[in-house]
PDB file of C-alpha atoms and ligand atoms in Angstrom:
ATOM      1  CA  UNK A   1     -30.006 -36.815 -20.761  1.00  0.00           C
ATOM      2  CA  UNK A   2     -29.066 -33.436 -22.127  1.00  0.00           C
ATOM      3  CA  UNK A   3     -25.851 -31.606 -22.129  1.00  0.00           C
ATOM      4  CA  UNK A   4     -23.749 -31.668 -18.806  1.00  0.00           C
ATOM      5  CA  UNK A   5     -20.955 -29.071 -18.773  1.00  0.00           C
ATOM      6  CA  UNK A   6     -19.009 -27.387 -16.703  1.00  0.00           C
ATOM      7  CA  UNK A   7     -16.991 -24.095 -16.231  1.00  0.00           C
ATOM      8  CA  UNK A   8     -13.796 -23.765 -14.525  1.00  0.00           C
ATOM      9  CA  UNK A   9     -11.744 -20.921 -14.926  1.00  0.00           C
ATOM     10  CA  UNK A  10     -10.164 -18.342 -12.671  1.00  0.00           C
ATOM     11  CA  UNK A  11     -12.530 -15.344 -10.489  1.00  0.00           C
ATOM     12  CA  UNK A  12     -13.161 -12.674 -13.022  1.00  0.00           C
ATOM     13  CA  UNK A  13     -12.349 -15.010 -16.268  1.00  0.00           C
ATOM     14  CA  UNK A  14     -15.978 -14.556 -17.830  1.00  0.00           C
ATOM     15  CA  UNK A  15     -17.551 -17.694 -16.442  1.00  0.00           C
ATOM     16  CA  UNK A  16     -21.014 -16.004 -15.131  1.00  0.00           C
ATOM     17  CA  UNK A  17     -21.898 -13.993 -18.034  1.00  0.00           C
ATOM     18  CA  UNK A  18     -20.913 -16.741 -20.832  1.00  0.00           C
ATOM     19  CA  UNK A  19     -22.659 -19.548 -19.166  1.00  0.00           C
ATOM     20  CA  UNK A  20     -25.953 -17.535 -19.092  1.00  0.00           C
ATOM     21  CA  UNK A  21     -25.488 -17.195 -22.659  1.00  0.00           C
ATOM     22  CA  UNK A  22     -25.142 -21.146 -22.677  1.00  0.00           C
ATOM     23  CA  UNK A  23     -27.976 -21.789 -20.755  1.00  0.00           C
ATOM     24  CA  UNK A  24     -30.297 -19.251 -23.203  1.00  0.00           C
ATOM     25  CA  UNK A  25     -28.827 -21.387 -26.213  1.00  0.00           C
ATOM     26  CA  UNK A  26     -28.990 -24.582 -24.432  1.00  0.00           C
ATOM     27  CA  UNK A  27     -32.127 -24.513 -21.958  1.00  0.00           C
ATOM     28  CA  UNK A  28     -30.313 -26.270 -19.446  1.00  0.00           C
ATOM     29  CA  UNK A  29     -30.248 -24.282 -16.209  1.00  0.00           C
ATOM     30  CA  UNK A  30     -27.345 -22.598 -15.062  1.00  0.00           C
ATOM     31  CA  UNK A  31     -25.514 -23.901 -11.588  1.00  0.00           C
ATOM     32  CA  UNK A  32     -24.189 -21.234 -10.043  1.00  0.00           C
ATOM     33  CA  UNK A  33     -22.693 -21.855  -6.070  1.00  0.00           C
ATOM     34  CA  UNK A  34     -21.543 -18.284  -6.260  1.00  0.00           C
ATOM     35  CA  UNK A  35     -24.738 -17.101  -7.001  1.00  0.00           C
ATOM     36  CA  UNK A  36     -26.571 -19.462  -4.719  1.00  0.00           C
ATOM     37  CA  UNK A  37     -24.496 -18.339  -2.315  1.00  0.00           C
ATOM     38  CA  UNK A  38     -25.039 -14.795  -2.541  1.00  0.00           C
ATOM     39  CA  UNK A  39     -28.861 -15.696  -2.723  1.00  0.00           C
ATOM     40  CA  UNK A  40     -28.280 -17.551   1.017  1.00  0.00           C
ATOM     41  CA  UNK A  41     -26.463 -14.410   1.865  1.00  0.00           C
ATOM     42  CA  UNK A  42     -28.813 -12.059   0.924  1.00  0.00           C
ATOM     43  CA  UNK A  43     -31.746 -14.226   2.526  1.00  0.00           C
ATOM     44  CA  UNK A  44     -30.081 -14.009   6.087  1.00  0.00           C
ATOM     45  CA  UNK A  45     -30.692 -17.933   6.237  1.00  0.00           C
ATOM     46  CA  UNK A  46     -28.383 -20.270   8.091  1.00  0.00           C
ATOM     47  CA  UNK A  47     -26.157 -21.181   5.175  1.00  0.00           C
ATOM     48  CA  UNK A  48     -26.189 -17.157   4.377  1.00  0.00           C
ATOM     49  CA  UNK A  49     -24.562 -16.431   7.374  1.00  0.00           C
ATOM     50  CA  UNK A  50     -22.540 -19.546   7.821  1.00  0.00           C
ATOM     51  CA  UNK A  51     -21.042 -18.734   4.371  1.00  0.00           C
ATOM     52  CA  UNK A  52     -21.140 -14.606   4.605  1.00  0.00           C
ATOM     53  CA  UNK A  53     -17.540 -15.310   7.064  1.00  0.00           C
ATOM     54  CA  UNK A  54     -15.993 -17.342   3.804  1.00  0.00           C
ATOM     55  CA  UNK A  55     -17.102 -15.340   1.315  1.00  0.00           C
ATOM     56  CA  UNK A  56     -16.413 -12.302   2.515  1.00  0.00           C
ATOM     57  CA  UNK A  57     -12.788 -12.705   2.324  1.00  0.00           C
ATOM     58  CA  UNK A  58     -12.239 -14.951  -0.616  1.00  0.00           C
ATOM     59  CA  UNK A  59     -11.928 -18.119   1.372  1.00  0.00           C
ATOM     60  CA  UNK A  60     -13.918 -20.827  -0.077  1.00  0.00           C
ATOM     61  CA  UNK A  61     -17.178 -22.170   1.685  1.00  0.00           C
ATOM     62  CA  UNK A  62     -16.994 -25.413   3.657  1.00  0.00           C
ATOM     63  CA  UNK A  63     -17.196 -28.390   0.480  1.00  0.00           C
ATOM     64  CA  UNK A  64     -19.575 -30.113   3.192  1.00  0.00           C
ATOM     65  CA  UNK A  65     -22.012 -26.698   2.838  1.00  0.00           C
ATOM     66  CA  UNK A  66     -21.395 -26.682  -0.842  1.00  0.00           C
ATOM     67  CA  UNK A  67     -21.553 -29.882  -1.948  1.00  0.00           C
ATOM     68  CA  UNK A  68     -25.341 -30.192  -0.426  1.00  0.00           C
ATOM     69  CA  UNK A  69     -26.468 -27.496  -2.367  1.00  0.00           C
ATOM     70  CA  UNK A  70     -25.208 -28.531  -5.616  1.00  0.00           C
ATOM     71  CA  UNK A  71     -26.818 -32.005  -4.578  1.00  0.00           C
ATOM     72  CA  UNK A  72     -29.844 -30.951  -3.969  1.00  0.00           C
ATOM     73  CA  UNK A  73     -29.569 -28.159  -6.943  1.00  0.00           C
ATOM     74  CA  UNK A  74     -29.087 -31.043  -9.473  1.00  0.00           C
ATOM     75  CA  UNK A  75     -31.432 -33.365  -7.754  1.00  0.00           C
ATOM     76  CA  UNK A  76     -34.275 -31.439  -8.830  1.00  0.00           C
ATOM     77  CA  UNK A  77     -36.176 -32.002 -11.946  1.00  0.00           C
ATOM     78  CA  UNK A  78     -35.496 -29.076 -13.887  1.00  0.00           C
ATOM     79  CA  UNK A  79     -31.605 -30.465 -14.088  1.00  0.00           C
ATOM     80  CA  UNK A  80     -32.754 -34.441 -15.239  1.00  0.00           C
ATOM     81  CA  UNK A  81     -32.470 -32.624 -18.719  1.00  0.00           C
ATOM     82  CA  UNK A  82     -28.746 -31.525 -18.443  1.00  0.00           C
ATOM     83  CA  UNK A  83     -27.156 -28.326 -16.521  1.00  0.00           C
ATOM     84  CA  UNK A  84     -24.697 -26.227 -16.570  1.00  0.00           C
ATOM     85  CA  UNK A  85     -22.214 -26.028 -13.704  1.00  0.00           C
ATOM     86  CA  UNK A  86     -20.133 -22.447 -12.736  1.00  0.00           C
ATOM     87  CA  UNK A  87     -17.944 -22.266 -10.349  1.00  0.00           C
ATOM     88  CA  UNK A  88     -18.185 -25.537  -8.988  1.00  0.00           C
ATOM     89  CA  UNK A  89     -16.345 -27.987  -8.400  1.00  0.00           C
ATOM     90  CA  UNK A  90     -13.771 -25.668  -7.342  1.00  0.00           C
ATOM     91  CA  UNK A  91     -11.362 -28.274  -5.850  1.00  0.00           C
ATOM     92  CA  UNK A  92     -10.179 -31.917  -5.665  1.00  0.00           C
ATOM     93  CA  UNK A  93     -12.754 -32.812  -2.514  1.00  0.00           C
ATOM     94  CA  UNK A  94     -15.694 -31.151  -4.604  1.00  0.00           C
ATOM     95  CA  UNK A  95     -15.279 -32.836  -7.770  1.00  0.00           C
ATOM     96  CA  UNK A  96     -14.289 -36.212  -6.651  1.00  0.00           C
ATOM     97  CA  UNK A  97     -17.657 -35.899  -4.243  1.00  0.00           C
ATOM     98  CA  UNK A  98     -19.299 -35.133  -7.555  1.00  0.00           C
ATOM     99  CA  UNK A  99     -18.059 -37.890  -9.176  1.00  0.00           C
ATOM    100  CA  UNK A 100     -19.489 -40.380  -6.037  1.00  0.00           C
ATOM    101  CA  UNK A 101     -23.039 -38.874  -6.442  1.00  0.00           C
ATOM    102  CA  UNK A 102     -23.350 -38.813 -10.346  1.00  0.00           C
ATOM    103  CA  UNK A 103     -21.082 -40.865 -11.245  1.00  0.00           C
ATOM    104  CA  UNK A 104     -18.700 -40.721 -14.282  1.00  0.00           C
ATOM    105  CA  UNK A 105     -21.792 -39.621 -16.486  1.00  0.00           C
ATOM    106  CA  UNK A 106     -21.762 -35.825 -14.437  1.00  0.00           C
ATOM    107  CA  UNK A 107     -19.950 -34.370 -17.219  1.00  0.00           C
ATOM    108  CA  UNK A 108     -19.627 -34.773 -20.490  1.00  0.00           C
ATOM    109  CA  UNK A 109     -17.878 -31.220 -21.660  1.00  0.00           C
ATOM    110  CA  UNK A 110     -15.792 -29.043 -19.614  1.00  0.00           C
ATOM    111  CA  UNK A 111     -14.487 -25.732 -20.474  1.00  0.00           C
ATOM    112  CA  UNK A 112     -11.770 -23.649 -18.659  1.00  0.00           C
ATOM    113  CA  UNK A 113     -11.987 -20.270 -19.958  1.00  0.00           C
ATOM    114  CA  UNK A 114      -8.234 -19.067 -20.097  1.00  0.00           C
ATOM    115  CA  UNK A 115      -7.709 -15.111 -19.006  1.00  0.00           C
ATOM    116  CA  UNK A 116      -4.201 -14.392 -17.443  1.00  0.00           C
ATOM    117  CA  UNK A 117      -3.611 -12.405 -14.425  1.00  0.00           C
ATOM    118  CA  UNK A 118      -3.550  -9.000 -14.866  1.00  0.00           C
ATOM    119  CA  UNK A 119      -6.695  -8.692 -16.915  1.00  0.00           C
ATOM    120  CA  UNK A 120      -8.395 -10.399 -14.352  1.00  0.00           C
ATOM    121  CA  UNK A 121      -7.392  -8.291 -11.545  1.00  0.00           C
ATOM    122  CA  UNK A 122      -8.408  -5.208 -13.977  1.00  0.00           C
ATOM    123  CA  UNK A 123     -12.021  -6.664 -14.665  1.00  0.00           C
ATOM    124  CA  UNK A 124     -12.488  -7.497 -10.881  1.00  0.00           C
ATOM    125  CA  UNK A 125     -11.377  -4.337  -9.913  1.00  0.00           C
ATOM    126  CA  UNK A 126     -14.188  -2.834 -12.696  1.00  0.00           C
ATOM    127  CA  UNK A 127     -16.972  -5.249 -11.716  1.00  0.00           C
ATOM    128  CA  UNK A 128     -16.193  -4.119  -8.067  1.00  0.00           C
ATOM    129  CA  UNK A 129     -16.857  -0.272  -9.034  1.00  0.00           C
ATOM    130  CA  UNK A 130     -20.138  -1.209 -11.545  1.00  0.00           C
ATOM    131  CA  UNK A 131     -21.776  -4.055  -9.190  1.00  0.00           C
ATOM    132  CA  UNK A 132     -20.334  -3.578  -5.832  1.00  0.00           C
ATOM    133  CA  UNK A 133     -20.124  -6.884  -4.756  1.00  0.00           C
ATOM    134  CA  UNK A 134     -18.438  -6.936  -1.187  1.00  0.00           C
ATOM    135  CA  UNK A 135     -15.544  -9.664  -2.163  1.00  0.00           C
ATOM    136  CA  UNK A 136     -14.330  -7.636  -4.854  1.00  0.00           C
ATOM    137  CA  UNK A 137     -12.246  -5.024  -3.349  1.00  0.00           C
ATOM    138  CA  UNK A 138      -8.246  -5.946  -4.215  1.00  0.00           C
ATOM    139  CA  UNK A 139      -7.507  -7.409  -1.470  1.00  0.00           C
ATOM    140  CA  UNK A 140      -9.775 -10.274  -1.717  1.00  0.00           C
ATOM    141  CA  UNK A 141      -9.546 -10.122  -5.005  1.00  0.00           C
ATOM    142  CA  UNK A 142      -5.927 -11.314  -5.227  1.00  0.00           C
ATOM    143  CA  UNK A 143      -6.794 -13.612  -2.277  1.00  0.00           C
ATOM    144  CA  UNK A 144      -8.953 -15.256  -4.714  1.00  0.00           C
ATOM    145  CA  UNK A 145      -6.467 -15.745  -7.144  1.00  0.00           C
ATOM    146  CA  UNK A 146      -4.153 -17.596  -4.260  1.00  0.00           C
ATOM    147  CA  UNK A 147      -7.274 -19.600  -3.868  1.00  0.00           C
ATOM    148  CA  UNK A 148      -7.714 -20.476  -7.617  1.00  0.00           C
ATOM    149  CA  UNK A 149      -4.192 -21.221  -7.917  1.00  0.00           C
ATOM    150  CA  UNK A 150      -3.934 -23.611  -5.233  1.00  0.00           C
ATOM    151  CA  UNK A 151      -7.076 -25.706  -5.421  1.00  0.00           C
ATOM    152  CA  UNK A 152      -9.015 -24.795  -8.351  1.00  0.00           C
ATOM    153  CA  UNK A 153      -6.081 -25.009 -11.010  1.00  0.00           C
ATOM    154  CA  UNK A 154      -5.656 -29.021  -9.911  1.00  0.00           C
ATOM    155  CA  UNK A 155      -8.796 -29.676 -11.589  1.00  0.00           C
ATOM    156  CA  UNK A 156      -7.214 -29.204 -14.667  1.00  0.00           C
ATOM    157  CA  UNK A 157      -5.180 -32.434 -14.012  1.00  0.00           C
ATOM    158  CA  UNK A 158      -7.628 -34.041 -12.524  1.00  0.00           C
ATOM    159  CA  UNK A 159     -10.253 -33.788 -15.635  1.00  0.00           C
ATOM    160  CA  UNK A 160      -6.762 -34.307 -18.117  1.00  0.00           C
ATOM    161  CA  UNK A 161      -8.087 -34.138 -21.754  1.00  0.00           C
ATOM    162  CA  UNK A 162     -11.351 -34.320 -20.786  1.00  0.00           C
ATOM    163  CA  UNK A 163     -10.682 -30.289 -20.491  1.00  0.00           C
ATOM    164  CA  UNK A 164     -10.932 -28.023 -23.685  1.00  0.00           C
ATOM    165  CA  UNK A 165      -8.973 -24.500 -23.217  1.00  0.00           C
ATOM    166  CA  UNK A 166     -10.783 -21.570 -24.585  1.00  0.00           C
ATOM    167  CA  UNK A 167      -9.307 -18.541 -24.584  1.00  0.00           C
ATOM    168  CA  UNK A 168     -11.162 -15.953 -22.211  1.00  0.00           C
ATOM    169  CA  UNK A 169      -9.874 -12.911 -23.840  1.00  0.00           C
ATOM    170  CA  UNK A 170     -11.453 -10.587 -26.486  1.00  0.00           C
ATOM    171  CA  UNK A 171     -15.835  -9.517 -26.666  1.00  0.00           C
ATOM    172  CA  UNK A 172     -17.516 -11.535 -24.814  1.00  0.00           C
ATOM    173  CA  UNK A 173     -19.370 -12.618 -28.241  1.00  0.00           C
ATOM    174  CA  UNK A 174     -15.943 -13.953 -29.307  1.00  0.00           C
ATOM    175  CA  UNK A 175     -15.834 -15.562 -26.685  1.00  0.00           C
ATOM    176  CA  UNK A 176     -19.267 -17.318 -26.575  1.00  0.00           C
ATOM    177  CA  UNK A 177     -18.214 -18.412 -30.275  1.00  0.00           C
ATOM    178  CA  UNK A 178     -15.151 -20.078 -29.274  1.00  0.00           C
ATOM    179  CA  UNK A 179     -17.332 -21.684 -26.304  1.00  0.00           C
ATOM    180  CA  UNK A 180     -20.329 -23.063 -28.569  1.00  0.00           C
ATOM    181  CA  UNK A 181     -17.518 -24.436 -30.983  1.00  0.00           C
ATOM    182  CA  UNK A 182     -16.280 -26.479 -28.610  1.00  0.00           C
ATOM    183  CA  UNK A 183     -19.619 -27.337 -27.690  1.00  0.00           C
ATOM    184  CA  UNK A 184     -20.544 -28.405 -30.783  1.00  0.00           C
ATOM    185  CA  UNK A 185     -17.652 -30.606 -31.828  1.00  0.00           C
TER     186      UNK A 185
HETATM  187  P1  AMP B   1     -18.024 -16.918  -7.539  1.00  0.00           P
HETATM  188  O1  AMP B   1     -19.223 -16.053  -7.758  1.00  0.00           O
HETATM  189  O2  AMP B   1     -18.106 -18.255  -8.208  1.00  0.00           O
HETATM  190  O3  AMP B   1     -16.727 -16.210  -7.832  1.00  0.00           O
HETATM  191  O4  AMP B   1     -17.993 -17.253  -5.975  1.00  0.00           O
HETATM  192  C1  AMP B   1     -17.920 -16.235  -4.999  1.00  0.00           C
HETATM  193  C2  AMP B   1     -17.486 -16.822  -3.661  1.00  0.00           C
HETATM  194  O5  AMP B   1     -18.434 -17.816  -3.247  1.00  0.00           O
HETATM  195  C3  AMP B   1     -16.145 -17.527  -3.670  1.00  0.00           C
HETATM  196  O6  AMP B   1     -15.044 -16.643  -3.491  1.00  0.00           O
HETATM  197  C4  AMP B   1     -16.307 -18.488  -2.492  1.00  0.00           C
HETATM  198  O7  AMP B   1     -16.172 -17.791  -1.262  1.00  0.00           O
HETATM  199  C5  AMP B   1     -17.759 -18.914  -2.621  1.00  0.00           C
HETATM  200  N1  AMP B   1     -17.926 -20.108  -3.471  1.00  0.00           N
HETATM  201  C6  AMP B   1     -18.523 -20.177  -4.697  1.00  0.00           C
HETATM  202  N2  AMP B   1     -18.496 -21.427  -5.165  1.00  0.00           N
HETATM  203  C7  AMP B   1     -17.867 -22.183  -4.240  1.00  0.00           C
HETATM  204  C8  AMP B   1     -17.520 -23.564  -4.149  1.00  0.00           C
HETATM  205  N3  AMP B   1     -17.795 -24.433  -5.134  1.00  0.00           N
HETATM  206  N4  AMP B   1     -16.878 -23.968  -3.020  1.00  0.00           N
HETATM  207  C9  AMP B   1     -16.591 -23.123  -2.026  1.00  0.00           C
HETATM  208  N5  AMP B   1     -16.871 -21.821  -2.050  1.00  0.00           N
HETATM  209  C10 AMP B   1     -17.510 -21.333  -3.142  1.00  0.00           C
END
């Protein structure tokens, strides 16, 4: 079994583009929700446009909707050699329904990337001009941050010392150094 990490960090803190660079390092494949999400969305399937009413706003997807995905994500044979997970488990439900599928063994390293409010809201507010993704207008945006706040940030607790703080400011290369460190040790 390979390497079995996972992201957390707040909407805009980096999480996306470092864990791609993880996964080129690494070979395990990246686990985005977000992204599969947007995928559903752009699709027009039944989970598209049951999450499109979520999303849209900033509200998170029903953990019933979300946790099949990753479920099936992970169940296929591509992630038997390790994975990378972004962006989810993004709240008590979703990670203790993680731990009742995998078990204790579904992590083994988890990172919270560390960026604090206002640069967040600034990079947001940038990705929102460069990639116009619909939830990123600043209204959402700081809707998101409620969201983070109140169930995301509990994870912290909840994974304790398992969790290594990294801080999510500077080039994203320092920051991919300050990721594999942690990785490696
Ligand atoms: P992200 O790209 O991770 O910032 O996710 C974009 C949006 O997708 C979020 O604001 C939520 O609406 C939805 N989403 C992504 N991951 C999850 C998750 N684990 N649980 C519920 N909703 C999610």
């Amino acid at each position: 079994m390979g390497r079995r990490i996972l992201f957390l960090g707040p909407p805009g803190g980096g999480k996306g583009t470092q864990a791609k660079m993880v996964r080129r390092a690494l070979g395990v494949p990246h686990v985005s929700t977000g992204d599969m999400l947007r995928e559903a969305m752009a699709s027009g399937s039944d989970l598209g446009r049951q999450a499109e009413t979520y999303v849209s706003v900033g509200d998170l997807v029903p953990d019933e909707l979300v946790v099949a995905l990753v479920e099936e994500r992970l169940a296929r044979e591509d992630a038997a050699g390790g994975y990378l997970l972004d962006g989810f488990p993004r709240n008590l439900p979703q990670a203790e329904a993680l731990a009742e599928v995998l078990g204790d063994e579904a992590l083994d390293t988890i990172v919270y990337l560390d960026v604090d409010e206002e640069e967040i809201i600034a990079r947001l507010l940038k990705r929102a001009e460069l990639e116009g993704r619909a939830d990123d207008n600043e209204e959402t945006i700081r809707h998101r941050l409620e969201v983070f706040h109140g169930e995301t940030e509990p994870l912290i607790a909840y994974y304790g010392d398992r969790v290594r703080r990294v801080d999510g400011t500077g080039s994203v290369e320092d920051i991919y150094c300050r990721i594999a460190l942690e990785l490696a040790s």
